[in-house]
């Protein structure tokens, strides 16, 4: 606003760009109001016939109030009339012409205004669409207006905010050497509404905080009292003209997150919504989207000055409307359920005192969904409050299995089982494991339990109808199993979980099938795990949630067996099962659909990454998933996605980013989580630290995974051993690790065998017989139909047989697959074997150099990268450099890769020349 006012006072025109609803009209009006000493006229298009409607809205020489309105049909008359009103082009006497929606003017009159502005005869304040969102018919008009700015004849104010890509670039630019993980970067963009100034302030604030505080607060998003002072003050000024009622409506809409305009108008009133949209604090979630979202920093600024800003008449009106919509069969979103249940929990008189028309069935369904959402947001106290609202309610004798006439509970029956599970999750997250076991028994109250002889028959409902009581028992038993696995205390819970185990035989057997697959995976028995998981996937009588989880386990097993076609088939089956889950979902299961869908798609992504499939496309997919998770404030989901981002960074050799992402994943990991998940997170971070040379920290993390009294498995011990071999390649694998360098074992563990053999093949210390590597790679290659793994096998064979031409060709293959570490390994070994002037060498290096030129070559080398690059350029091997600088070999490999990428060096030999060029450039 101040920038626009300075432009106008200096006699410079201003072009205000924004999508409809961005507040551009309001902004322009405020600009002209800020210059009361200047004469202001407004122009608009004549709708019936060509022409221009001109009205004098302010003249300091006359009494306050609008002047006359007149129509000007011709351009000549319009120019003469407008300039006559001003009389001079000086800042003190120039006429300010306000042209709202200037792109709607006819071509001749628009050109007239632009000419007058270019000549300095008027100061034009024009609003228009952005070039990227303007209709095709108006694109030329928008281009003409923006040309004023391009020709330096006008200032430009862009209200649309930055795109996601530009926003991320700005965050990285401001952060510099400081590192913020992907989730925090998305949280900054979501909180800022795309405002560059706010993005900068939030980024600096996140960097000033320690890592844990930044992750906690920014994903919250901030919470009352944590908004950076300058951001808060700027928001206060922006909201100064809003009434108290409008501000409270803004807070309510922020609590609802993304919302439909029609429903929002029902909650806060159409007039209020229009004012908020016109003001720019409620905007579309994206270009072309009909969904609106309140800017978080604006809402948080309101709460700073008005802690009770979430209450008021709008809230009461909205609550009543939500209950009416739910009763009419309209699906409420998780945030709507959360707002409703929050009000019920806070009311001393109970739900009926807040929403008199609410039924007990509605309370159970909505509060259960609110508990699920609170658990996903890692708010266990809130989740427990919502769940207890359900569990503490009386159960009528005929309420079991009943519900509204048009809808049924997410899990059928009384709906208490789901609430008991969410309460148990919250208690476990708070560390009250025994209480978490005990409360599960309350989920059985009022639930019809099938007789043991009937339990194997399965539910009689159709596949898309609401699940029956047996499915409630299945999901209760599923959570009990997860809780037991995490606690490591099978059968030690109180009678509640034993009642779940004894309630029915068939549902528990289906859960046991899932657990059998899990245990087989932990023992690295991939075929056994695949058999258990596939049998449950194909069991139509099992709950969809269990079958979807079985798909995730089956996909992981197929990945480690190297079965690409089967992995894709399993992934397709999982998508279909998730679609069925969506089809049977109503408002009480919306969050469950999100939770299970995110878990499945994350597991599927991890399975593909485990066998080196999709490394190129994964970052963009992760970015989209993270954006949705942050927008929904599902902090628990961001943990898994951050871990996957760390895995991708490790594969690309970006160890610093990997350490940042996996550290964030550990900080936000929900409790409880399985030992294997925790071990995977910890060992990934330890691997990144080891490559960065921080071996002591890596050792500490590995020791924590294997601490006395800690549950371990063959898989977790293998992960720890892999990290320790990074720290010290001479470490002998313990008996628990597979022996990938024998043909029989390699055929049983093809994925692990090939990746381990590739690591061994890149070393030239002679610790492994080359023929053993060839035999293992050949045996493993015969077991897999995955192209990336077959390429790895080809690399192992080529490296072990000194096939330089194949190594040179594989360099480009691995580049295309996104396997940068192996591409570098191929290149380095081919350099030692090939004549530098051979066609294979020249072709591979030329392609490599052309790709490197645009790949961050202007990034500055770190001190350590420069040291390593200098030694590598002198011809020292990685092992020689590691010995001289007291680093691990893998750390040296990482530094060489980063130095070459930043400098655009085609080979290690090229490093010396690139460094010399860089030094010469700096001296000049």
PDB file of N, CA, C and O in Angstrom, residues 615 648-655 691 726 762 795 814-815 818-829 848 889-898 900:
ATOM      1  N   UNK A 615      12.863 -42.805  -9.390  1.00  0.00           N
ATOM      2  CA  UNK A 615      13.653 -41.790  -8.703  1.00  0.00           C
ATOM      3  C   UNK A 615      13.535 -40.426  -9.358  1.00  0.00           C
ATOM      4  O   UNK A 615      13.618 -39.397  -8.679  1.00  0.00           O
ATOM      5  N   UNK A 648      15.181 -40.073  -1.120  1.00  0.00           N
ATOM      6  CA  UNK A 648      15.486 -39.625  -2.481  1.00  0.00           C
ATOM      7  C   UNK A 648      16.769 -38.791  -2.485  1.00  0.00           C
ATOM      8  O   UNK A 648      17.614 -38.918  -3.380  1.00  0.00           O
ATOM      9  N   UNK A 649      16.916 -37.931  -1.479  1.00  0.00           N
ATOM     10  CA  UNK A 649      18.122 -37.104  -1.399  1.00  0.00           C
ATOM     11  C   UNK A 649      19.368 -37.968  -1.209  1.00  0.00           C
ATOM     12  O   UNK A 649      20.421 -37.691  -1.792  1.00  0.00           O
ATOM     13  N   UNK A 650      19.257 -39.014  -0.402  1.00  0.00           N
ATOM     14  CA  UNK A 650      20.386 -39.931  -0.224  1.00  0.00           C
ATOM     15  C   UNK A 650      20.762 -40.585  -1.548  1.00  0.00           C
ATOM     16  O   UNK A 650      21.946 -40.697  -1.892  1.00  0.00           O
ATOM     17  N   UNK A 651      19.749 -41.019  -2.287  1.00  0.00           N
ATOM     18  CA  UNK A 651      20.018 -41.668  -3.571  1.00  0.00           C
ATOM     19  C   UNK A 651      20.674 -40.710  -4.550  1.00  0.00           C
ATOM     20  O   UNK A 651      21.474 -41.123  -5.393  1.00  0.00           O
ATOM     21  N   UNK A 652      20.365 -39.413  -4.425  1.00  0.00           N
ATOM     22  CA  UNK A 652      20.943 -38.412  -5.318  1.00  0.00           C
ATOM     23  C   UNK A 652      22.287 -37.904  -4.821  1.00  0.00           C
ATOM     24  O   UNK A 652      22.922 -37.075  -5.485  1.00  0.00           O
ATOM     25  N   UNK A 653      22.719 -38.350  -3.645  1.00  0.00           N
ATOM     26  CA  UNK A 653      23.998 -37.904  -3.107  1.00  0.00           C
ATOM     27  C   UNK A 653      23.933 -36.583  -2.382  1.00  0.00           C
ATOM     28  O   UNK A 653      24.972 -36.026  -2.003  1.00  0.00           O
ATOM     29  N   UNK A 654      22.736 -36.054  -2.160  1.00  0.00           N
ATOM     30  CA  UNK A 654      22.579 -34.781  -1.438  1.00  0.00           C
ATOM     31  C   UNK A 654      22.412 -35.098   0.046  1.00  0.00           C
ATOM     32  O   UNK A 654      21.294 -35.103   0.586  1.00  0.00           O
ATOM     33  N   UNK A 655      23.516 -35.363   0.717  1.00  0.00           N
ATOM     34  CA  UNK A 655      23.460 -35.878   2.082  1.00  0.00           C
ATOM     35  C   UNK A 655      22.987 -34.832   3.083  1.00  0.00           C
ATOM     36  O   UNK A 655      22.328 -35.168   4.069  1.00  0.00           O
ATOM     37  N   UNK A 691      28.018 -40.065   5.732  1.00  0.00           N
ATOM     38  CA  UNK A 691      28.544 -39.534   4.477  1.00  0.00           C
ATOM     39  C   UNK A 691      29.054 -38.109   4.631  1.00  0.00           C
ATOM     40  O   UNK A 691      29.930 -37.674   3.888  1.00  0.00           O
ATOM     41  N   UNK A 726      29.188 -48.063   6.127  1.00  0.00           N
ATOM     42  CA  UNK A 726      29.496 -46.755   5.552  1.00  0.00           C
ATOM     43  C   UNK A 726      30.594 -46.065   6.348  1.00  0.00           C
ATOM     44  O   UNK A 726      31.498 -45.447   5.791  1.00  0.00           O
ATOM     45  N   UNK A 762      32.193 -50.911  -6.526  1.00  0.00           N
ATOM     46  CA  UNK A 762      32.774 -49.568  -6.641  1.00  0.00           C
ATOM     47  C   UNK A 762      34.056 -49.433  -5.839  1.00  0.00           C
ATOM     48  O   UNK A 762      34.795 -48.455  -6.006  1.00  0.00           O
ATOM     49  N   UNK A 795      26.074 -53.215 -14.291  1.00  0.00           N
ATOM     50  CA  UNK A 795      27.189 -52.435 -13.761  1.00  0.00           C
ATOM     51  C   UNK A 795      28.134 -53.307 -12.945  1.00  0.00           C
ATOM     52  O   UNK A 795      29.367 -53.227 -13.087  1.00  0.00           O
ATOM     53  N   UNK A 814      22.215 -44.611 -16.005  1.00  0.00           N
ATOM     54  CA  UNK A 814      21.932 -44.274 -14.611  1.00  0.00           C
ATOM     55  C   UNK A 814      21.541 -42.809 -14.446  1.00  0.00           C
ATOM     56  O   UNK A 814      20.740 -42.471 -13.578  1.00  0.00           O
ATOM     57  N   UNK A 815      22.097 -41.940 -15.287  1.00  0.00           N
ATOM     58  CA  UNK A 815      21.660 -40.541 -15.257  1.00  0.00           C
ATOM     59  C   UNK A 815      20.173 -40.450 -15.575  1.00  0.00           C
ATOM     60  O   UNK A 815      19.425 -39.736 -14.910  1.00  0.00           O
ATOM     61  N   UNK A 818      17.982 -41.442 -12.743  1.00  0.00           N
ATOM     62  CA  UNK A 818      18.081 -40.641 -11.532  1.00  0.00           C
ATOM     63  C   UNK A 818      18.994 -41.248 -10.487  1.00  0.00           C
ATOM     64  O   UNK A 818      18.991 -40.804  -9.335  1.00  0.00           O
ATOM     65  N   UNK A 819      19.797 -42.240 -10.850  1.00  0.00           N
ATOM     66  CA  UNK A 819      20.710 -42.910  -9.913  1.00  0.00           C
ATOM     67  C   UNK A 819      22.088 -42.260 -10.041  1.00  0.00           C
ATOM     68  O   UNK A 819      23.021 -42.794 -10.642  1.00  0.00           O
ATOM     69  N   UNK A 820      22.218 -41.077  -9.464  1.00  0.00           N
ATOM     70  CA  UNK A 820      23.405 -40.262  -9.673  1.00  0.00           C
ATOM     71  C   UNK A 820      24.663 -40.882  -9.083  1.00  0.00           C
ATOM     72  O   UNK A 820      25.751 -40.758  -9.650  1.00  0.00           O
ATOM     73  N   UNK A 821      24.549 -41.550  -7.942  1.00  0.00           N
ATOM     74  CA  UNK A 821      25.737 -42.140  -7.325  1.00  0.00           C
ATOM     75  C   UNK A 821      26.327 -43.222  -8.228  1.00  0.00           C
ATOM     76  O   UNK A 821      27.536 -43.290  -8.415  1.00  0.00           O
ATOM     77  N   UNK A 822      25.480 -44.073  -8.784  1.00  0.00           N
ATOM     78  CA  UNK A 822      25.991 -45.118  -9.664  1.00  0.00           C
ATOM     79  C   UNK A 822      26.498 -44.533 -10.984  1.00  0.00           C
ATOM     80  O   UNK A 822      27.441 -45.071 -11.577  1.00  0.00           O
ATOM     81  N   UNK A 823      25.879 -43.472 -11.444  1.00  0.00           N
ATOM     82  CA  UNK A 823      26.383 -42.818 -12.655  1.00  0.00           C
ATOM     83  C   UNK A 823      27.805 -42.328 -12.430  1.00  0.00           C
ATOM     84  O   UNK A 823      28.682 -42.490 -13.295  1.00  0.00           O
ATOM     85  N   UNK A 824      28.050 -41.742 -11.262  1.00  0.00           N
ATOM     86  CA  UNK A 824      29.399 -41.278 -10.950  1.00  0.00           C
ATOM     87  C   UNK A 824      30.375 -42.442 -10.816  1.00  0.00           C
ATOM     88  O   UNK A 824      31.526 -42.367 -11.256  1.00  0.00           O
ATOM     89  N   UNK A 825      29.900 -43.530 -10.185  1.00  0.00           N
ATOM     90  CA  UNK A 825      30.777 -44.698 -10.034  1.00  0.00           C
ATOM     91  C   UNK A 825      31.170 -45.263 -11.395  1.00  0.00           C
ATOM     92  O   UNK A 825      32.339 -45.619 -11.630  1.00  0.00           O
ATOM     93  N   UNK A 826      30.208 -45.349 -12.311  1.00  0.00           N
ATOM     94  CA  UNK A 826      30.506 -45.825 -13.666  1.00  0.00           C
ATOM     95  C   UNK A 826      31.543 -44.933 -14.334  1.00  0.00           C
ATOM     96  O   UNK A 826      32.507 -45.399 -14.950  1.00  0.00           O
ATOM     97  N   UNK A 827      31.318 -43.642 -14.211  1.00  0.00           N
ATOM     98  CA  UNK A 827      32.214 -42.686 -14.861  1.00  0.00           C
ATOM     99  C   UNK A 827      33.628 -42.791 -14.312  1.00  0.00           C
ATOM    100  O   UNK A 827      34.607 -42.850 -15.065  1.00  0.00           O
ATOM    101  N   UNK A 828      33.741 -42.835 -12.985  1.00  0.00           N
ATOM    102  CA  UNK A 828      35.069 -42.870 -12.375  1.00  0.00           C
ATOM    103  C   UNK A 828      35.834 -44.136 -12.763  1.00  0.00           C
ATOM    104  O   UNK A 828      37.042 -44.096 -13.036  1.00  0.00           O
ATOM    105  N   UNK A 829      35.120 -45.279 -12.799  1.00  0.00           N
ATOM    106  CA  UNK A 829      35.809 -46.512 -13.151  1.00  0.00           C
ATOM    107  C   UNK A 829      36.138 -46.553 -14.637  1.00  0.00           C
ATOM    108  O   UNK A 829      37.178 -47.078 -15.037  1.00  0.00           O
ATOM    109  N   UNK A 848      27.635 -35.799 -20.430  1.00  0.00           N
ATOM    110  CA  UNK A 848      27.657 -35.498 -18.997  1.00  0.00           C
ATOM    111  C   UNK A 848      27.921 -34.014 -18.760  1.00  0.00           C
ATOM    112  O   UNK A 848      27.282 -33.366 -17.950  1.00  0.00           O
ATOM    113  N   UNK A 889      35.322 -43.155   2.927  1.00  0.00           N
ATOM    114  CA  UNK A 889      35.360 -43.181   1.467  1.00  0.00           C
ATOM    115  C   UNK A 889      34.056 -42.672   0.887  1.00  0.00           C
ATOM    116  O   UNK A 889      34.033 -41.913  -0.097  1.00  0.00           O
ATOM    117  N   UNK A 890      32.925 -43.062   1.501  1.00  0.00           N
ATOM    118  CA  UNK A 890      31.632 -42.616   0.979  1.00  0.00           C
ATOM    119  C   UNK A 890      31.460 -41.109   1.124  1.00  0.00           C
ATOM    120  O   UNK A 890      30.836 -40.461   0.292  1.00  0.00           O
ATOM    121  N   UNK A 891      32.005 -40.529   2.187  1.00  0.00           N
ATOM    122  CA  UNK A 891      31.947 -39.074   2.343  1.00  0.00           C
ATOM    123  C   UNK A 891      32.736 -38.395   1.239  1.00  0.00           C
ATOM    124  O   UNK A 891      32.301 -37.386   0.664  1.00  0.00           O
ATOM    125  N   UNK A 892      33.890 -38.930   0.910  1.00  0.00           N
ATOM    126  CA  UNK A 892      34.692 -38.373  -0.179  1.00  0.00           C
ATOM    127  C   UNK A 892      33.922 -38.475  -1.495  1.00  0.00           C
ATOM    128  O   UNK A 892      33.895 -37.534  -2.294  1.00  0.00           O
ATOM    129  N   UNK A 893      33.288 -39.637  -1.736  1.00  0.00           N
ATOM    130  CA  UNK A 893      32.501 -39.805  -2.959  1.00  0.00           C
ATOM    131  C   UNK A 893      31.425 -38.736  -3.065  1.00  0.00           C
ATOM    132  O   UNK A 893      31.182 -38.179  -4.142  1.00  0.00           O
ATOM    133  N   UNK A 894      30.767 -38.448  -1.941  1.00  0.00           N
ATOM    134  CA  UNK A 894      29.709 -37.440  -1.935  1.00  0.00           C
ATOM    135  C   UNK A 894      30.265 -36.059  -2.261  1.00  0.00           C
ATOM    136  O   UNK A 894      29.696 -35.310  -3.065  1.00  0.00           O
ATOM    137  N   UNK A 895      31.414 -35.712  -1.664  1.00  0.00           N
ATOM    138  CA  UNK A 895      32.018 -34.399  -1.925  1.00  0.00           C
ATOM    139  C   UNK A 895      32.481 -34.274  -3.370  1.00  0.00           C
ATOM    140  O   UNK A 895      32.338 -33.208  -3.988  1.00  0.00           O
ATOM    141  N   UNK A 896      33.024 -35.356  -3.919  1.00  0.00           N
ATOM    142  CA  UNK A 896      33.462 -35.318  -5.320  1.00  0.00           C
ATOM    143  C   UNK A 896      32.257 -35.097  -6.230  1.00  0.00           C
ATOM    144  O   UNK A 896      32.288 -34.283  -7.159  1.00  0.00           O
ATOM    145  N   UNK A 897      31.188 -35.823  -5.952  1.00  0.00           N
ATOM    146  CA  UNK A 897      29.982 -35.676  -6.771  1.00  0.00           C
ATOM    147  C   UNK A 897      29.447 -34.237  -6.718  1.00  0.00           C
ATOM    148  O   UNK A 897      29.148 -33.626  -7.756  1.00  0.00           O
ATOM    149  N   UNK A 898      29.335 -33.674  -5.496  1.00  0.00           N
ATOM    150  CA  UNK A 898      28.788 -32.325  -5.364  1.00  0.00           C
ATOM    151  C   UNK A 898      29.697 -31.294  -6.018  1.00  0.00           C
ATOM    152  O   UNK A 898      29.225 -30.347  -6.665  1.00  0.00           O
ATOM    153  N   UNK A 900      31.768 -31.743  -8.553  1.00  0.00           N
ATOM    154  CA  UNK A 900      31.663 -31.850 -10.006  1.00  0.00           C
ATOM    155  C   UNK A 900      30.340 -31.289 -10.509  1.00  0.00           C
ATOM    156  O   UNK A 900      30.280 -30.657 -11.569  1.00  0.00           O
TER     157      UNK A 900
END
